[in-house]
Amino acid sequence: AQTVTQSQPEMSVQEAETVTLSCTYDTSESDYYLFWYKQPPSRQMILVIRQEAYKQQNATENRFSVNFQKAAKSFSLKISDSQLGDAAMYFCAYRSAQAAGMRFGAGTRLTVKP
Amino acid sequence: DTGVSQDPRHKITKRGQNVTFRCDPISEHNRLYWYRQTLGQGPEFLTYFQNEAQLEKSRLLSDRFSAERPKGSFSTLEIQRTEQGDSAMYLCASLGDLRSSYNEQFFGPGTRLTVL
């Protein structure tokens, strides 16, 4: 079974600085998708960034980028120029190309200090 | 607003009672998912519908849980004989095209269940 591990329960960053959230996963499959979701307090989850496993190029969305290391099964999220609105729980998620449901990590709570 | 909606947002019930939650996906999305999220954890997949067909069920979905999507639009999740361990946030998500370049599941706000 696929598992997703986020080893940092909490992270803190100064406003305007850069922070990296870690995620590793375990799978025997070669075709899959990886996601980072953001869950602000008492608000619904929204997608931050996605990566297809077959793509070698790391995904980038404005201030958010990933470092996808397929061989190491690592998928970290880098947030540049952190803003107060980035404060939230961040979940790393995996979805097999053959299955429907996503597997989520336990999350990392990001605090942004002014 | 054309996002995913869930009703009710909060439900408090006594142990042993039955509860039913509703999810309305984004209108053009034919795929619908249910997840459960307990405090301090990431969501756990429960079940998946493509149109009205329930195609995948997690082993987390015990016999007390049943989900339906009778007309391929809204879905209901029923929990019978609730237990205190059922207390959680129940999330619904929808997706249009599994192989699209977006591949994004859009989440609703969730139904928070508290079993006393």
mmCIF file of C-alpha atoms in Angstrom:
data_model
loop_
_atom_site.group_PDB
_atom_site.id
_atom_site.type_symbol
_atom_site.label_atom_id
_atom_site.label_comp_id
_atom_site.label_asym_id
_atom_site.label_seq_id
_atom_site.Cartn_x
_atom_site.Cartn_y
_atom_site.Cartn_z
ATOM 1 C CA ALA A 1 0.000 0.000 0.000
ATOM 2 C CA GLN A 2 1.145 3.500 -0.751
ATOM 3 C CA THR A 3 2.107 5.653 2.211
ATOM 4 C CA VAL A 4 2.904 9.343 2.462
ATOM 5 C CA THR A 5 5.138 10.696 5.218
ATOM 6 C CA GLN A 6 5.495 14.286 6.308
ATOM 7 C CA SER A 7 8.196 14.351 8.946
ATOM 8 C CA GLN A 8 7.707 17.956 10.021
ATOM 9 C CA PRO A 9 4.580 18.396 12.153
ATOM 10 C CA GLU A 10 5.242 22.134 12.443
ATOM 11 C CA MET A 11 7.329 24.674 10.589
ATOM 12 C CA SER A 12 7.814 28.383 11.057
ATOM 13 C CA VAL A 13 9.048 31.036 8.641
ATOM 14 C CA GLN A 14 9.580 34.746 8.761
ATOM 15 C CA GLU A 15 7.486 36.809 6.403
ATOM 16 C CA ALA A 16 9.244 37.277 3.029
ATOM 17 C CA GLU A 17 11.606 34.367 3.713
ATOM 18 C CA THR A 18 11.682 30.942 2.049
ATOM 19 C CA VAL A 19 10.597 27.680 3.636
ATOM 20 C CA THR A 20 10.710 24.073 2.443
ATOM 21 C CA LEU A 21 8.238 21.420 3.533
ATOM 22 C CA SER A 22 9.291 17.795 3.209
ATOM 23 C CA CYS A 23 7.341 14.831 1.926
ATOM 24 C CA THR A 24 8.355 11.267 1.132
ATOM 25 C CA TYR A 25 6.195 8.491 -0.212
ATOM 26 C CA ASP A 26 6.381 4.789 -0.746
ATOM 27 C CA THR A 27 5.085 3.106 -3.882
ATOM 28 C CA SER A 28 5.982 0.360 -6.305
ATOM 29 C CA GLU A 29 4.140 2.036 -9.161
ATOM 30 C CA SER A 30 5.655 4.142 -11.887
ATOM 31 C CA ASP A 31 2.621 6.157 -12.970
ATOM 32 C CA TYR A 32 1.184 8.416 -10.322
ATOM 33 C CA TYR A 33 0.473 11.987 -9.327
ATOM 34 C CA LEU A 34 1.633 14.041 -6.375
ATOM 35 C CA PHE A 35 -0.069 17.055 -4.855
ATOM 36 C CA TRP A 36 0.333 19.662 -2.186
ATOM 37 C CA TYR A 37 -2.910 20.887 -0.637
ATOM 38 C CA LYS A 38 -3.336 23.819 1.721
ATOM 39 C CA GLN A 39 -5.954 23.842 4.484
ATOM 40 C CA PRO A 40 -6.308 27.228 6.209
ATOM 41 C CA PRO A 41 -7.894 27.219 9.673
ATOM 42 C CA SER A 42 -11.607 26.379 9.444
ATOM 43 C CA ARG A 43 -11.519 26.606 5.680
ATOM 44 C CA GLN A 44 -11.615 24.078 2.910
ATOM 45 C CA MET A 45 -8.665 22.435 1.259
ATOM 46 C CA ILE A 46 -7.314 23.983 -1.886
ATOM 47 C CA LEU A 47 -4.748 22.685 -4.320
ATOM 48 C CA VAL A 48 -1.387 24.439 -4.225
ATOM 49 C CA ILE A 49 0.589 22.525 -6.816
ATOM 50 C CA ARG A 50 0.603 19.184 -8.652
ATOM 51 C CA GLN A 51 3.260 16.989 -10.265
ATOM 52 C CA GLU A 52 2.887 14.118 -12.697
ATOM 53 C CA ALA A 53 5.432 11.395 -12.040
ATOM 54 C CA TYR A 54 6.267 11.008 -15.721
ATOM 55 C CA LYS A 55 7.385 14.631 -15.954
ATOM 56 C CA GLN A 56 10.981 15.277 -15.051
ATOM 57 C CA GLN A 57 10.567 19.023 -14.811
ATOM 58 C CA ASN A 58 9.630 20.290 -11.373
ATOM 59 C CA ALA A 59 6.285 22.038 -11.182
ATOM 60 C CA THR A 60 6.127 25.734 -10.352
ATOM 61 C CA GLU A 61 3.169 27.951 -9.502
ATOM 62 C CA ASN A 62 4.186 31.536 -8.774
ATOM 63 C CA ARG A 63 5.860 31.497 -5.325
ATOM 64 C CA PHE A 64 5.374 27.744 -4.940
ATOM 65 C CA SER A 65 7.689 25.159 -6.428
ATOM 66 C CA VAL A 66 8.472 21.519 -5.838
ATOM 67 C CA ASN A 67 11.623 19.434 -5.784
ATOM 68 C CA PHE A 68 10.530 16.076 -7.169
ATOM 69 C CA GLN A 69 13.093 13.298 -6.769
ATOM 70 C CA LYS A 70 11.445 10.206 -8.225
ATOM 71 C CA ALA A 71 14.226 7.770 -7.402
ATOM 72 C CA ALA A 72 14.357 8.961 -3.820
ATOM 73 C CA LYS A 73 10.536 9.152 -3.658
ATOM 74 C CA SER A 74 10.749 12.659 -2.318
ATOM 75 C CA PHE A 75 8.427 15.574 -3.085
ATOM 76 C CA SER A 76 9.215 18.754 -1.167
ATOM 77 C CA LEU A 77 7.408 22.072 -1.409
ATOM 78 C CA LYS A 78 9.276 25.359 -1.446
ATOM 79 C CA ILE A 79 7.435 28.559 -0.622
ATOM 80 C CA SER A 80 9.313 31.710 -1.572
ATOM 81 C CA ASP A 81 8.613 35.215 -0.273
ATOM 82 C CA SER A 82 6.311 33.804 2.412
ATOM 83 C CA GLN A 83 3.190 35.801 3.168
ATOM 84 C CA LEU A 84 0.955 35.870 6.226
ATOM 85 C CA GLY A 85 -1.783 34.275 4.150
ATOM 86 C CA ASP A 86 0.396 31.218 3.611
ATOM 87 C CA ALA A 87 -0.165 30.170 7.218
ATOM 88 C CA ALA A 88 -2.085 26.880 7.104
ATOM 89 C CA MET A 89 -1.831 23.128 7.286
ATOM 90 C CA TYR A 90 -0.089 21.718 4.235
ATOM 91 C CA PHE A 91 -0.802 18.190 3.109
ATOM 92 C CA CYS A 92 1.205 16.151 0.668
ATOM 93 C CA ALA A 93 -0.895 13.660 -1.283
ATOM 94 C CA TYR A 94 -0.329 10.760 -3.660
ATOM 95 C CA ARG A 95 -2.696 9.297 -6.220
ATOM 96 C CA SER A 96 -1.989 6.225 -8.285
ATOM 97 C CA ALA A 97 -2.889 6.469 -11.946
ATOM 98 C CA GLN A 98 -4.813 3.220 -11.397
ATOM 99 C CA ALA A 99 -6.826 4.281 -8.388
ATOM 100 C CA ALA A 100 -9.180 7.041 -7.522
ATOM 101 C CA GLY A 101 -8.557 8.008 -3.925
ATOM 102 C CA MET A 102 -5.648 10.086 -2.763
ATOM 103 C CA ARG A 103 -3.389 9.117 0.113
ATOM 104 C CA PHE A 104 -2.481 12.027 2.350
ATOM 105 C CA GLY A 105 0.338 12.653 4.773
ATOM 106 C CA ALA A 106 -0.342 13.781 8.321
ATOM 107 C CA GLY A 107 0.321 17.397 7.421
ATOM 108 C CA THR A 108 2.693 20.192 8.354
ATOM 109 C CA ARG A 109 1.402 23.237 10.186
ATOM 110 C CA LEU A 110 3.102 26.328 8.768
ATOM 111 C CA THR A 111 3.283 29.497 10.829
ATOM 112 C CA VAL A 112 4.338 32.768 9.203
ATOM 113 C CA LYS A 113 5.806 35.350 11.550
ATOM 114 C CA PRO A 114 5.438 39.059 10.691
ATOM 115 C CA ASP B 1 -21.045 29.749 -6.189
ATOM 116 C CA THR B 2 -20.338 26.650 -8.253
ATOM 117 C CA GLY B 3 -17.979 24.915 -5.810
ATOM 118 C CA VAL B 4 -18.556 21.712 -3.868
ATOM 119 C CA SER B 5 -21.115 22.131 -1.111
ATOM 120 C CA GLN B 6 -21.840 19.940 1.893
ATOM 121 C CA ASP B 7 -24.736 19.839 4.290
ATOM 122 C CA PRO B 8 -24.894 20.068 7.227
ATOM 123 C CA ARG B 9 -21.679 21.786 8.196
ATOM 124 C CA HIS B 10 -21.894 20.547 11.751
ATOM 125 C CA LYS B 11 -23.725 17.603 13.283
ATOM 126 C CA ILE B 12 -23.862 16.584 16.922
ATOM 127 C CA THR B 13 -25.479 13.262 17.677
ATOM 128 C CA LYS B 14 -25.705 10.717 20.422
ATOM 129 C CA ARG B 15 -23.986 7.371 20.200
ATOM 130 C CA GLY B 16 -26.177 4.817 18.478
ATOM 131 C CA GLN B 17 -28.058 7.296 16.312
ATOM 132 C CA ASN B 18 -27.976 7.330 12.525
ATOM 133 C CA VAL B 19 -26.721 10.347 10.605
ATOM 134 C CA THR B 20 -26.758 11.290 6.932
ATOM 135 C CA PHE B 21 -24.608 13.834 5.154
ATOM 136 C CA ARG B 22 -25.093 15.310 1.706
ATOM 137 C CA CYS B 23 -22.571 16.437 -0.885
ATOM 138 C CA ASP B 24 -23.308 18.431 -4.030
ATOM 139 C CA PRO B 25 -20.337 18.319 -6.408
ATOM 140 C CA ILE B 26 -19.418 20.834 -9.050
ATOM 141 C CA SER B 27 -22.168 20.408 -11.625
ATOM 142 C CA GLU B 28 -20.108 19.132 -14.548
ATOM 143 C CA HIS B 29 -17.992 16.766 -12.424
ATOM 144 C CA ASN B 30 -18.879 13.106 -12.786
ATOM 145 C CA ARG B 31 -16.432 11.808 -10.171
ATOM 146 C CA LEU B 32 -17.115 12.172 -6.454
ATOM 147 C CA TYR B 33 -15.045 11.185 -3.430
ATOM 148 C CA TRP B 34 -15.612 10.916 0.295
ATOM 149 C CA TYR B 35 -12.795 11.308 2.822
ATOM 150 C CA ARG B 36 -12.651 11.331 6.592
ATOM 151 C CA GLN B 37 -10.305 13.580 8.513
ATOM 152 C CA THR B 38 -9.688 13.193 12.227
ATOM 153 C CA LEU B 39 -8.089 15.901 14.322
ATOM 154 C CA GLY B 40 -4.432 16.409 13.529
ATOM 155 C CA GLN B 41 -4.414 13.956 10.638
ATOM 156 C CA GLY B 42 -4.640 14.104 6.897
ATOM 157 C CA PRO B 43 -7.796 13.031 5.093
ATOM 158 C CA GLU B 44 -8.356 9.311 4.624
ATOM 159 C CA PHE B 45 -10.071 8.045 1.507
ATOM 160 C CA LEU B 46 -13.430 6.332 2.060
ATOM 161 C CA THR B 47 -15.128 5.811 -1.288
ATOM 162 C CA TYR B 48 -15.396 6.949 -4.902
ATOM 163 C CA PHE B 49 -18.208 7.291 -7.420
ATOM 164 C CA GLN B 50 -18.062 7.681 -11.158
ATOM 165 C CA ASN B 51 -21.493 8.934 -12.102
ATOM 166 C CA GLU B 52 -23.862 6.739 -10.058
ATOM 167 C CA ALA B 53 -21.514 3.758 -9.819
ATOM 168 C CA GLN B 54 -19.558 3.233 -6.610
ATOM 169 C CA LEU B 55 -16.253 1.971 -7.997
ATOM 170 C CA GLU B 56 -13.921 1.973 -5.040
ATOM 171 C CA LYS B 57 -14.351 1.491 -1.300
ATOM 172 C CA SER B 58 -11.715 1.723 1.393
ATOM 173 C CA ARG B 59 -11.550 -0.925 4.076
ATOM 174 C CA LEU B 60 -12.160 1.998 6.421
ATOM 175 C CA LEU B 61 -15.756 1.977 5.198
ATOM 176 C CA SER B 62 -17.277 -0.460 7.670
ATOM 177 C CA ASP B 63 -20.698 -2.066 7.328
ATOM 178 C CA ARG B 64 -22.196 0.803 9.279
ATOM 179 C CA PHE B 65 -21.273 3.216 6.502
ATOM 180 C CA SER B 66 -23.136 3.456 3.230
ATOM 181 C CA ALA B 67 -22.803 5.934 0.425
ATOM 182 C CA GLU B 68 -25.054 6.538 -2.542
ATOM 183 C CA ARG B 69 -25.169 8.692 -5.606
ATOM 184 C CA PRO B 70 -28.522 7.738 -7.092
ATOM 185 C CA LYS B 71 -28.659 10.029 -10.097
ATOM 186 C CA GLY B 72 -25.001 10.688 -10.587
ATOM 187 C CA SER B 73 -25.295 14.165 -9.115
ATOM 188 C CA PHE B 74 -25.408 14.665 -5.341
ATOM 189 C CA SER B 75 -24.229 11.976 -2.942
ATOM 190 C CA THR B 76 -25.180 10.951 0.568
ATOM 191 C CA LEU B 77 -23.086 9.277 3.229
ATOM 192 C CA GLU B 78 -24.972 7.539 6.001
ATOM 193 C CA ILE B 79 -23.506 6.262 9.237
ATOM 194 C CA GLN B 80 -25.671 3.870 11.202
ATOM 195 C CA ARG B 81 -25.355 3.245 14.953
ATOM 196 C CA THR B 82 -22.767 5.968 15.356
ATOM 197 C CA GLU B 83 -19.830 5.423 17.686
ATOM 198 C CA GLN B 84 -17.611 7.972 19.377
ATOM 199 C CA GLY B 85 -14.795 6.939 17.046
ATOM 200 C CA ASP B 86 -16.841 8.210 14.132
ATOM 201 C CA SER B 87 -16.289 11.780 15.304
ATOM 202 C CA ALA B 88 -14.391 13.463 12.482
ATOM 203 C CA MET B 89 -14.640 15.873 9.595
ATOM 204 C CA TYR B 90 -16.206 14.219 6.555
ATOM 205 C CA LEU B 91 -14.963 15.753 3.334
ATOM 206 C CA CYS B 92 -16.402 15.462 -0.131
ATOM 207 C CA ALA B 93 -14.454 16.188 -3.296
ATOM 208 C CA SER B 94 -15.269 16.134 -7.001
ATOM 209 C CA LEU B 95 -13.297 15.801 -10.211
ATOM 210 C CA GLY B 96 -14.211 16.197 -13.854
ATOM 211 C CA ASP B 97 -11.718 14.285 -15.947
ATOM 212 C CA LEU B 98 -9.367 11.807 -14.254
ATOM 213 C CA ARG B 99 -6.721 12.135 -16.941
ATOM 214 C CA SER B 100 -7.031 15.825 -17.566
ATOM 215 C CA SER B 101 -4.004 17.995 -17.231
ATOM 216 C CA TYR B 102 -5.502 19.462 -14.086
ATOM 217 C CA ASN B 103 -6.339 16.221 -12.242
ATOM 218 C CA GLU B 104 -7.463 18.274 -9.312
ATOM 219 C CA GLN B 105 -9.993 17.128 -6.769
ATOM 220 C CA PHE B 106 -12.000 20.103 -5.529
ATOM 221 C CA PHE B 107 -12.949 19.819 -1.886
ATOM 222 C CA GLY B 108 -16.058 20.952 -0.075
ATOM 223 C CA PRO B 109 -16.015 22.613 3.345
ATOM 224 C CA GLY B 110 -16.739 19.348 5.139
ATOM 225 C CA THR B 111 -19.268 18.148 7.702
ATOM 226 C CA ARG B 112 -17.941 18.014 11.232
ATOM 227 C CA LEU B 113 -19.521 15.141 13.153
ATOM 228 C CA THR B 114 -19.408 14.950 16.924
ATOM 229 C CA VAL B 115 -20.712 11.779 18.550
ATOM 230 C CA LEU B 116 -21.465 12.165 22.247
#
